[in-house]
XYZ file of C-alpha atoms in Angstrom:
584
model
C 27.735 -153.086 37.004
C 28.459 -156.747 34.635
C 32.184 -158.174 35.303
C 33.629 -158.307 31.426
C 34.114 -161.352 29.511
C 36.531 -161.551 27.029
C 36.739 -164.299 24.398
C 38.224 -167.629 25.206
C 41.380 -167.649 25.481
C 45.069 -168.983 24.549
C 45.351 -170.769 27.910
C 43.350 -173.659 28.817
C 43.694 -173.064 32.504
C 42.728 -169.887 33.247
C 40.282 -167.172 31.324
C 40.681 -163.317 32.361
C 38.097 -160.630 32.832
C 38.081 -157.053 33.436
C 36.108 -156.308 37.199
C 37.070 -152.984 37.630
C 39.439 -150.489 36.652
C 41.867 -151.762 38.758
C 41.557 -155.865 39.008
C 40.609 -158.714 37.058
C 38.763 -161.777 37.355
C 40.605 -165.427 36.728
C 38.486 -168.208 36.188
C 40.479 -171.606 36.517
C 39.428 -174.449 34.946
C 41.492 -177.343 37.220
C 41.220 -180.638 37.188
C 39.203 -181.464 40.616
C 36.120 -179.327 38.713
C 36.228 -176.549 42.034
C 36.272 -173.908 38.931
C 37.701 -171.252 41.458
C 38.160 -167.684 41.117
C 40.870 -165.652 41.306
C 41.614 -162.371 41.940
C 44.556 -159.908 41.239
C 44.928 -156.098 41.717
C 47.492 -154.863 39.593
C 48.713 -151.649 41.508
C 51.850 -149.437 39.586
C 52.709 -146.980 42.498
C 54.117 -148.901 44.895
C 54.840 -151.751 41.600
C 52.381 -154.616 42.991
C 50.399 -157.263 41.959
C 47.929 -157.920 44.443
C 46.802 -161.606 44.197
C 43.320 -163.214 46.480
C 43.701 -166.362 46.724
C 45.950 -168.902 43.846
C 43.785 -171.536 42.879
C 44.621 -175.538 41.898
C 47.405 -175.409 40.716
C 46.452 -175.352 37.207
C 47.690 -178.066 34.216
C 50.004 -178.637 32.802
C 51.391 -176.713 29.678
C 51.776 -173.172 27.999
C 50.333 -170.996 29.562
C 48.728 -173.535 32.398
C 50.111 -172.564 35.872
C 48.717 -169.965 37.268
C 51.740 -167.537 37.485
C 52.738 -168.672 34.155
C 49.409 -167.507 32.876
C 49.683 -163.673 34.981
C 53.099 -163.195 33.631
C 53.586 -164.450 29.495
C 49.768 -164.904 28.459
C 49.341 -161.985 26.304
C 45.262 -161.171 27.798
C 43.046 -158.611 25.952
C 41.153 -157.757 28.879
C 44.338 -155.911 29.707
C 44.928 -154.952 26.228
C 47.007 -157.896 25.240
C 49.845 -158.062 27.160
C 50.296 -160.021 30.306
C 49.200 -159.267 33.779
C 53.212 -158.757 35.173
C 55.080 -159.386 32.163
C 58.695 -160.258 32.538
C 61.393 -158.236 32.493
C 65.088 -159.069 29.990
C 66.016 -161.327 33.634
C 63.278 -163.000 33.359
C 62.055 -160.976 37.381
C 58.210 -160.252 36.603
C 57.974 -156.399 36.730
C 55.320 -156.588 40.285
C 56.048 -158.297 43.565
C 53.453 -160.173 44.271
C 50.951 -159.593 47.778
C 49.179 -163.058 47.975
C 46.450 -162.377 50.237
C 44.919 -166.358 51.292
C 41.617 -166.252 52.153
C 41.250 -169.042 53.556
C 43.714 -172.430 53.932
C 41.754 -174.768 51.458
C 43.744 -176.550 48.358
C 41.445 -175.264 45.689
C 43.066 -171.907 47.132
C 46.420 -172.315 48.112
C 47.511 -175.280 45.803
C 49.455 -172.442 43.554
C 51.291 -171.110 46.347
C 54.479 -173.163 45.905
C 55.478 -171.696 42.397
C 55.521 -168.579 42.957
C 58.168 -169.140 46.297
C 60.915 -168.732 44.602
C 60.520 -165.351 43.785
C 59.480 -164.173 47.894
C 55.655 -162.941 47.805
C 54.328 -161.383 50.353
C 51.760 -164.006 51.674
C 48.807 -162.891 54.426
C 46.313 -164.897 56.013
C 43.985 -163.976 58.564
C 45.403 -164.042 62.635
C 42.479 -165.142 64.218
C 42.956 -168.538 62.392
C 46.832 -168.774 62.377
C 47.122 -171.764 64.384
C 44.418 -173.565 61.902
C 46.709 -172.577 59.292
C 49.887 -174.364 61.211
C 48.878 -177.261 62.812
C 47.655 -180.428 60.362
C 47.987 -178.189 57.122
C 46.992 -181.586 55.648
C 43.591 -181.931 56.906
C 42.448 -177.921 57.375
C 43.201 -177.791 53.857
C 42.243 -180.825 52.908
C 45.124 -181.876 50.903
C 45.003 -185.259 53.182
C 41.510 -185.853 50.833
C 42.092 -185.013 47.539
C 45.588 -187.330 48.081
C 47.368 -184.210 46.987
C 50.890 -182.418 48.072
C 49.936 -180.127 50.960
C 51.745 -177.286 50.550
C 54.642 -175.643 51.938
C 54.814 -171.740 52.586
C 55.681 -169.727 55.356
C 52.943 -166.218 56.524
C 54.698 -163.584 55.914
C 51.677 -161.213 57.395
C 49.061 -162.307 59.634
C 46.909 -159.446 59.543
C 43.856 -158.437 62.228
C 40.187 -157.640 62.334
C 39.755 -154.604 60.848
C 43.989 -154.514 59.567
C 44.691 -150.916 56.211
C 47.063 -152.888 54.529
C 50.078 -150.909 54.237
C 53.346 -152.142 51.331
C 56.887 -149.748 51.818
C 54.974 -147.879 54.221
C 52.236 -146.419 52.410
C 48.521 -147.704 52.871
C 47.099 -149.909 49.868
C 44.000 -148.642 50.484
C 42.370 -152.393 50.980
C 40.848 -153.034 54.585
C 41.252 -156.890 56.056
C 38.077 -158.677 58.130
C 38.531 -161.259 59.569
C 35.551 -163.861 58.602
C 35.301 -167.203 60.897
C 32.419 -169.933 60.555
C 33.015 -171.293 57.197
C 36.699 -172.275 58.755
C 38.677 -170.770 61.233
C 40.962 -168.524 59.133
C 38.428 -167.315 56.929
C 39.169 -163.181 55.542
C 37.017 -160.622 53.835
C 39.124 -158.054 52.186
C 37.735 -154.674 51.163
C 38.989 -152.611 48.205
C 37.856 -148.974 49.388
C 39.018 -147.041 45.961
C 36.490 -149.823 44.042
C 34.274 -149.938 46.742
C 34.688 -153.574 46.431
C 34.430 -156.367 49.084
C 36.156 -160.073 48.777
C 34.432 -162.809 51.019
C 36.060 -165.911 49.855
C 34.091 -169.231 49.774
C 32.001 -167.566 53.252
C 29.074 -167.424 49.983
C 28.323 -167.498 46.742
C 25.050 -168.390 44.860
C 24.844 -171.915 43.256
C 24.356 -171.205 39.502
C 27.170 -169.835 37.183
C 26.378 -167.219 35.642
C 26.343 -168.733 31.745
C 24.332 -171.834 33.362
C 27.062 -174.329 32.775
C 27.682 -175.676 36.005
C 26.285 -175.473 39.889
C 28.243 -175.123 43.388
C 26.642 -175.029 46.895
C 28.516 -173.475 49.489
C 30.566 -175.915 51.262
C 30.010 -175.961 54.814
C 33.007 -178.114 55.744
C 32.695 -179.429 59.993
C 35.632 -177.404 61.015
C 33.197 -174.766 60.412
C 30.860 -172.640 63.819
C 27.775 -172.056 62.573
C 27.513 -169.549 65.260
C 30.520 -167.837 63.889
C 29.627 -167.765 60.185
C 26.089 -166.145 61.505
C 28.048 -163.294 62.911
C 30.130 -162.842 60.308
C 27.514 -162.608 58.085
C 25.949 -159.768 60.270
C 29.333 -158.375 60.637
C 29.749 -157.861 56.951
C 26.046 -156.210 56.159
C 26.494 -153.911 59.216
C 30.109 -153.064 56.932
C 28.265 -153.045 53.898
C 25.887 -150.579 55.418
C 28.211 -148.195 56.603
C 29.903 -147.831 52.887
C 26.959 -147.129 51.915
C 26.283 -145.140 54.096
C 28.866 -142.355 52.635
C 27.900 -139.616 50.791
C 28.056 -138.697 47.081
C 29.930 -142.811 47.209
C 28.530 -145.980 45.199
C 27.310 -149.043 46.678
C 29.577 -151.514 47.185
C 30.245 -154.228 45.136
C 30.898 -157.980 47.228
C 32.341 -161.031 45.299
C 33.210 -164.218 46.007
C 35.428 -167.529 46.123
C 33.070 -169.476 42.908
C 30.055 -168.798 41.169
C 29.607 -165.089 41.644
C 31.169 -161.833 41.400
C 30.250 -158.004 41.504
C 26.909 -157.981 42.648
C 25.593 -155.682 44.894
C 26.639 -156.729 48.211
C 23.740 -155.705 51.045
C 21.097 -157.763 48.912
C 23.189 -160.478 48.614
C 24.393 -160.333 52.462
C 20.544 -160.223 52.887
C 19.830 -162.410 50.815
C 22.216 -165.235 51.772
C 21.383 -164.924 55.240
C 16.909 -165.527 54.782
C 18.607 -168.592 52.931
C 20.328 -170.195 56.563
C 17.169 -168.516 58.110
C 15.474 -171.016 56.309
C 18.225 -174.267 56.923
C 18.105 -173.504 60.275
C 14.035 -173.161 60.619
C 14.051 -176.251 58.690
C 12.336 -174.575 55.594
C 14.770 -176.141 53.328
C 14.791 -179.726 52.691
C 17.417 -181.752 52.414
C 17.753 -182.553 48.705
C 20.072 -185.806 49.353
C 22.880 -187.361 51.111
C 26.507 -188.699 50.651
C 28.945 -189.504 52.465
C 32.023 -186.660 53.521
C 35.175 -188.426 55.786
C 33.671 -190.619 57.523
C 30.327 -187.977 58.216
C 27.218 -188.110 56.637
C 26.727 -184.611 54.446
C 22.846 -182.853 53.885
C 22.634 -180.598 50.437
C 19.607 -178.285 51.873
C 18.174 -176.558 48.419
C 15.241 -175.876 47.407
C 12.882 -177.061 45.079
C 12.982 -175.795 41.618
C 16.222 -172.998 40.893
C 17.108 -171.950 43.980
C 19.619 -168.651 44.267
C 21.388 -170.487 46.610
C 22.455 -174.301 48.569
C 24.911 -175.724 50.769
C 25.869 -178.794 52.315
C 27.173 -179.422 55.818
C 27.828 -182.114 58.138
C 24.936 -183.739 59.664
C 24.674 -183.894 63.157
C 20.603 -184.859 63.807
C 18.923 -188.178 62.381
C 16.485 -185.727 61.882
C 17.378 -182.331 60.083
C 20.657 -181.996 59.335
C 22.093 -179.524 62.090
C 21.866 -179.954 65.719
C 19.536 -176.852 66.402
C 18.821 -177.352 70.098
C 22.958 -177.545 70.931
C 23.762 -174.782 68.475
C 20.876 -172.587 70.421
C 22.659 -173.392 73.227
C 25.766 -173.196 72.699
C 26.358 -168.989 72.325
C 24.500 -166.282 74.786
C 24.386 -163.985 71.647
C 21.747 -165.996 69.616
C 18.236 -165.481 70.560
C 16.046 -167.475 69.932
C 12.105 -166.643 68.373
C 9.955 -168.805 67.619
C 6.874 -169.137 66.057
C 4.265 -171.785 63.669
C 6.419 -170.524 60.317
C 9.908 -170.546 61.091
C 12.576 -170.028 63.240
C 14.065 -166.665 62.805
C 17.391 -165.810 65.268
C 18.204 -162.029 66.122
C 22.380 -162.082 66.730
C 24.021 -159.681 69.015
C 27.029 -158.047 66.727
C 30.504 -159.566 67.723
C 31.669 -157.425 70.602
C 34.980 -157.781 68.668
C 33.137 -155.748 65.974
C 31.863 -152.991 67.901
C 34.700 -151.281 68.922
C 38.574 -150.608 67.871
C 40.730 -153.182 69.297
C 40.840 -153.300 73.344
C 42.178 -156.047 75.131
C 42.515 -157.655 78.429
C 44.150 -160.361 80.422
C 42.635 -162.611 82.179
C 45.256 -164.863 84.240
C 43.989 -168.124 85.277
C 43.936 -169.953 88.797
C 48.298 -168.899 89.052
C 47.822 -170.107 92.727
C 49.494 -171.543 95.106
C 47.774 -174.793 95.180
C 48.388 -175.454 91.517
C 52.111 -174.451 91.901
C 55.443 -177.136 93.046
C 56.362 -177.713 95.575
C 54.275 -177.818 98.314
C 50.689 -177.473 96.143
C 48.248 -180.005 96.644
C 47.311 -179.705 92.942
C 50.147 -179.093 91.672
C 50.431 -178.513 87.853
C 53.991 -179.386 86.842
C 56.345 -176.750 86.176
C 53.451 -174.340 87.484
C 55.653 -171.348 89.276
C 57.987 -171.207 85.585
C 54.581 -169.446 84.390
C 55.661 -165.855 86.789
C 58.054 -164.753 84.224
C 55.929 -165.094 81.413
C 53.198 -162.943 83.221
C 55.279 -160.589 84.908
C 56.184 -159.544 81.357
C 52.140 -159.474 80.321
C 51.416 -157.598 83.339
C 53.779 -155.415 82.564
C 51.841 -153.905 78.608
C 49.287 -151.144 78.869
C 46.053 -153.910 78.936
C 43.682 -151.424 78.861
C 41.983 -154.289 81.866
C 44.386 -156.760 83.561
C 42.712 -159.488 85.505
C 43.577 -162.753 87.507
C 40.950 -165.240 87.728
C 40.844 -167.415 91.746
C 40.091 -170.260 92.633
C 37.842 -169.638 95.854
C 36.749 -173.314 97.282
C 34.348 -174.028 100.312
C 35.890 -176.185 103.143
C 33.436 -178.816 101.932
C 33.138 -178.464 98.132
C 31.570 -181.126 96.060
C 35.286 -181.890 94.026
C 36.793 -182.432 97.015
C 38.207 -186.189 98.135
C 37.175 -185.700 101.459
C 33.433 -184.497 100.834
C 33.240 -188.001 99.607
C 32.952 -191.366 101.123
C 34.625 -195.051 99.811
C 34.975 -195.588 97.130
C 34.149 -191.623 95.462
C 36.956 -190.873 97.543
C 40.229 -191.280 95.561
C 41.499 -188.253 94.143
C 42.579 -187.972 90.172
C 40.609 -191.391 89.498
C 36.139 -191.201 91.024
C 33.563 -189.842 89.248
C 30.923 -187.583 91.541
C 27.582 -186.668 89.678
C 26.644 -182.965 90.593
C 23.552 -181.154 90.030
C 22.392 -178.210 88.188
C 21.038 -175.410 90.715
C 19.187 -174.136 88.436
C 17.813 -177.595 86.797
C 17.044 -180.376 89.292
C 16.598 -182.485 86.900
C 20.154 -181.752 84.967
C 23.435 -184.439 85.791
C 26.624 -184.661 85.010
C 29.743 -185.998 86.138
C 32.714 -183.927 87.379
C 36.102 -185.095 88.649
C 37.437 -185.558 92.597
C 40.572 -183.710 93.803
C 42.676 -183.373 96.264
C 41.754 -180.104 98.103
C 42.372 -177.353 97.078
C 42.784 -173.538 96.901
C 40.054 -173.527 100.544
C 39.118 -169.812 101.020
C 41.378 -168.302 103.895
C 43.986 -170.592 103.173
C 47.567 -169.347 101.731
C 47.057 -172.360 98.943
C 44.278 -169.850 97.827
C 46.803 -167.250 97.231
C 48.405 -166.013 94.534
C 51.932 -167.045 94.014
C 54.626 -164.375 95.389
C 56.543 -164.078 92.344
C 53.709 -162.735 90.310
C 53.122 -159.507 90.416
C 49.055 -159.471 92.026
C 49.556 -155.882 92.610
C 49.510 -154.827 88.725
C 45.763 -156.758 88.146
C 42.531 -154.060 87.862
C 40.248 -157.160 89.052
C 40.745 -160.546 90.685
C 37.913 -162.577 89.678
C 37.069 -165.268 92.764
C 35.129 -168.542 91.155
C 34.206 -172.178 92.146
C 31.923 -170.477 95.775
C 29.244 -172.473 95.709
C 30.088 -176.330 97.566
C 27.460 -178.240 95.010
C 28.895 -177.477 91.352
C 32.293 -177.429 89.748
C 33.645 -174.233 87.412
C 36.278 -174.861 85.511
C 35.080 -171.077 83.273
C 35.952 -168.002 84.582
C 32.713 -167.286 82.698
C 30.357 -169.717 84.137
C 29.748 -172.750 85.997
C 30.057 -176.367 84.183
C 26.139 -176.194 83.883
C 27.029 -172.472 81.642
C 25.050 -170.261 85.011
C 26.675 -167.585 86.335
C 25.799 -167.057 89.185
C 26.556 -165.072 91.782
C 27.020 -167.862 94.508
C 29.415 -169.393 92.119
C 31.784 -166.481 91.193
C 32.247 -163.045 92.562
C 31.381 -161.260 89.508
C 30.372 -161.631 85.933
C 33.037 -161.833 83.419
C 31.329 -161.219 80.081
C 29.831 -157.914 81.754
C 32.902 -157.083 83.278
C 34.578 -156.618 79.591
C 31.383 -155.715 78.865
C 31.727 -152.892 80.976
C 35.022 -152.268 79.952
C 34.084 -152.274 75.707
C 36.926 -155.597 75.415
C 37.294 -156.932 71.571
C 39.749 -159.523 72.957
C 41.522 -161.422 75.851
C 44.835 -163.574 76.320
C 44.826 -165.453 78.713
C 47.943 -167.632 80.621
C 47.798 -169.859 83.709
C 46.695 -172.678 84.939
C 45.961 -175.744 84.057
C 46.008 -175.537 80.387
C 43.589 -178.333 79.892
C 41.439 -177.343 82.521
C 40.828 -173.481 83.759
C 42.333 -172.349 80.875
C 40.634 -174.429 78.394
C 37.137 -173.856 79.554
C 37.852 -170.328 80.266
C 39.408 -169.555 76.502
C 36.077 -172.040 74.977
C 33.461 -170.142 76.961
C 35.208 -166.557 76.185
C 34.757 -167.829 72.568
C 31.510 -167.940 73.037
C 30.558 -164.922 74.477
C 31.968 -163.131 70.425
C 35.718 -162.318 71.705
C 39.371 -162.653 70.288
C 40.604 -164.875 72.076
C 44.450 -165.874 72.023
C 46.358 -168.558 74.924
C 50.037 -167.011 75.390
C 51.645 -171.304 75.113
C 54.978 -169.762 77.145
C 52.239 -168.164 79.935
C 50.596 -171.613 80.020
C 50.851 -175.112 82.208
C 48.939 -178.526 82.002
C 47.714 -181.067 84.287
C 47.811 -183.492 81.156
C 51.222 -182.272 78.563
C 49.415 -184.941 76.203
C 46.415 -186.221 73.096
C 44.662 -186.360 76.233
C 44.935 -182.795 77.699
C 46.656 -180.118 76.333
C 46.359 -181.691 72.802
C 42.511 -182.062 72.960
C 42.587 -178.291 74.499
C 44.496 -176.814 71.583
C 41.939 -179.129 69.471
C 39.140 -177.631 70.764
C 40.826 -173.922 70.205
C 40.919 -174.970 66.527
C 37.720 -175.368 66.213
C 36.020 -172.662 67.854
C 38.647 -169.809 66.460
C 40.702 -169.325 69.948
C 44.086 -168.345 69.178
C 47.553 -170.365 70.323
C 50.477 -167.458 69.898
C 53.539 -166.999 71.325
C 55.275 -164.370 73.214
C 57.346 -162.717 70.250
C 54.174 -163.609 67.644
C 52.812 -160.087 65.571
C 49.493 -160.322 68.346
C 51.869 -159.808 71.115
C 53.447 -157.186 69.056
C 50.314 -155.614 68.405
C 49.409 -154.982 72.030
C 52.283 -153.591 72.756
C 51.751 -151.142 70.073
C 49.589 -149.397 72.713
C 52.101 -148.341 74.608
C 53.913 -146.666 71.914
C 50.845 -144.920 71.318
């Protein structure tokens, strides 16, 4: 299907074309050269205008802000009337629902001009912390020296959520699509059979060949999540295409590309990234961006796609070895011509929402007043933990440090000068690769098997747990994460069971984590859970840290932001979603 292109219009800032029967494509001619695509879907009943992103804020003059264009500019594609005409009272006839596909400046700079009429603003719940913490840098506004928009998200959308307005379905479905950024989302219009994917992908050359754009992969992006997202989108589209007597799904992007065959372009962009990762696409040039070298991967001639991203290996841009090692969802097949990446579907994309609660190491030795390694305020998490245990989580798990008396991390296991708890570090060897060693911290003796310090604190309703995972059982290796030891091994010698396998056996899609300590075992467990393809949410009221400062809990939060781990509160929509399980 071709987009119905209109003649040049009264506005020099925007151009409007008809995309399908209810949706318009607005192209912004912005001062930054981004040329973002803004999508407008118009409903008469209910009276609503869905605005997918708001662009760069327009220019000065008549019709040259997005809101003025929508409400006052006669538009040929809409029968020479504005898309959302104002009434006699100056108020637009349709309420605005703004879908933010992600928070980069070329998608949010137009938001402030709508705030006086209280629009509904929707963003991905998966990227909530990314949006709410340091938006100036995450939006890139800081780097282009423009004020960061101040706005509140009205609705944090879940994965596969059907969007409702005034208790009626809009026939729009949200897909969380992290990778390009942690907060990236797509939305699917089931009536028009069109999926909108933001900046996850787009072609290189504009339809009129007047400009080109590379897919920009910022340093906050995550390649593992991105490749999973591509497969998730392709699976979703193929499922829709299999529906009888229905047209194939079309796909529209945040730049360059609108209303193309969804399945075909998703396969093509997958192949392009396979070639990038396999070394088949050369680096055309390199530039400095935010203190890092970014490489432009572009084949010779007139290729369909190009991509620019941060260099993390002197030879080839992206650090492929670390990329492969960092996710158990990847299998790598190497042949003489290329590296092919075969990805299992992320757990969270395979099944309906099914959460588990994981309470990490809420043990006597980690709690005042008598714990040998007491975390400040550690016992105070009990009321929050009990409130969570009272919810209808399908699976409730406790983890425990369960050390032998001579564990490698104990100060008593070493002689001077390596026996100073909180100060010394010792080398440990990978039990599955004797050539690999790392340094680990030395601690006081704690959580020894068979001692009271190993017990879950009595303030917690431990009878509610379905499973207890004992970890750190191997004498010679540290194990902060409940999923794997410090080297990433999943050994029955180190833990009583394979937590990832347990979660898969129960078809768990998301885990909510609380416990001790936030900057050690909670953090490591959350990050490893993301590598397993799970949605991960850390409930902040139920967590305490050894170090609340920037080097402790602050550093953990930064790691969460960059990997898509959400930090949520007890009164958040994410917890309301769990409470809804009990009301079904």
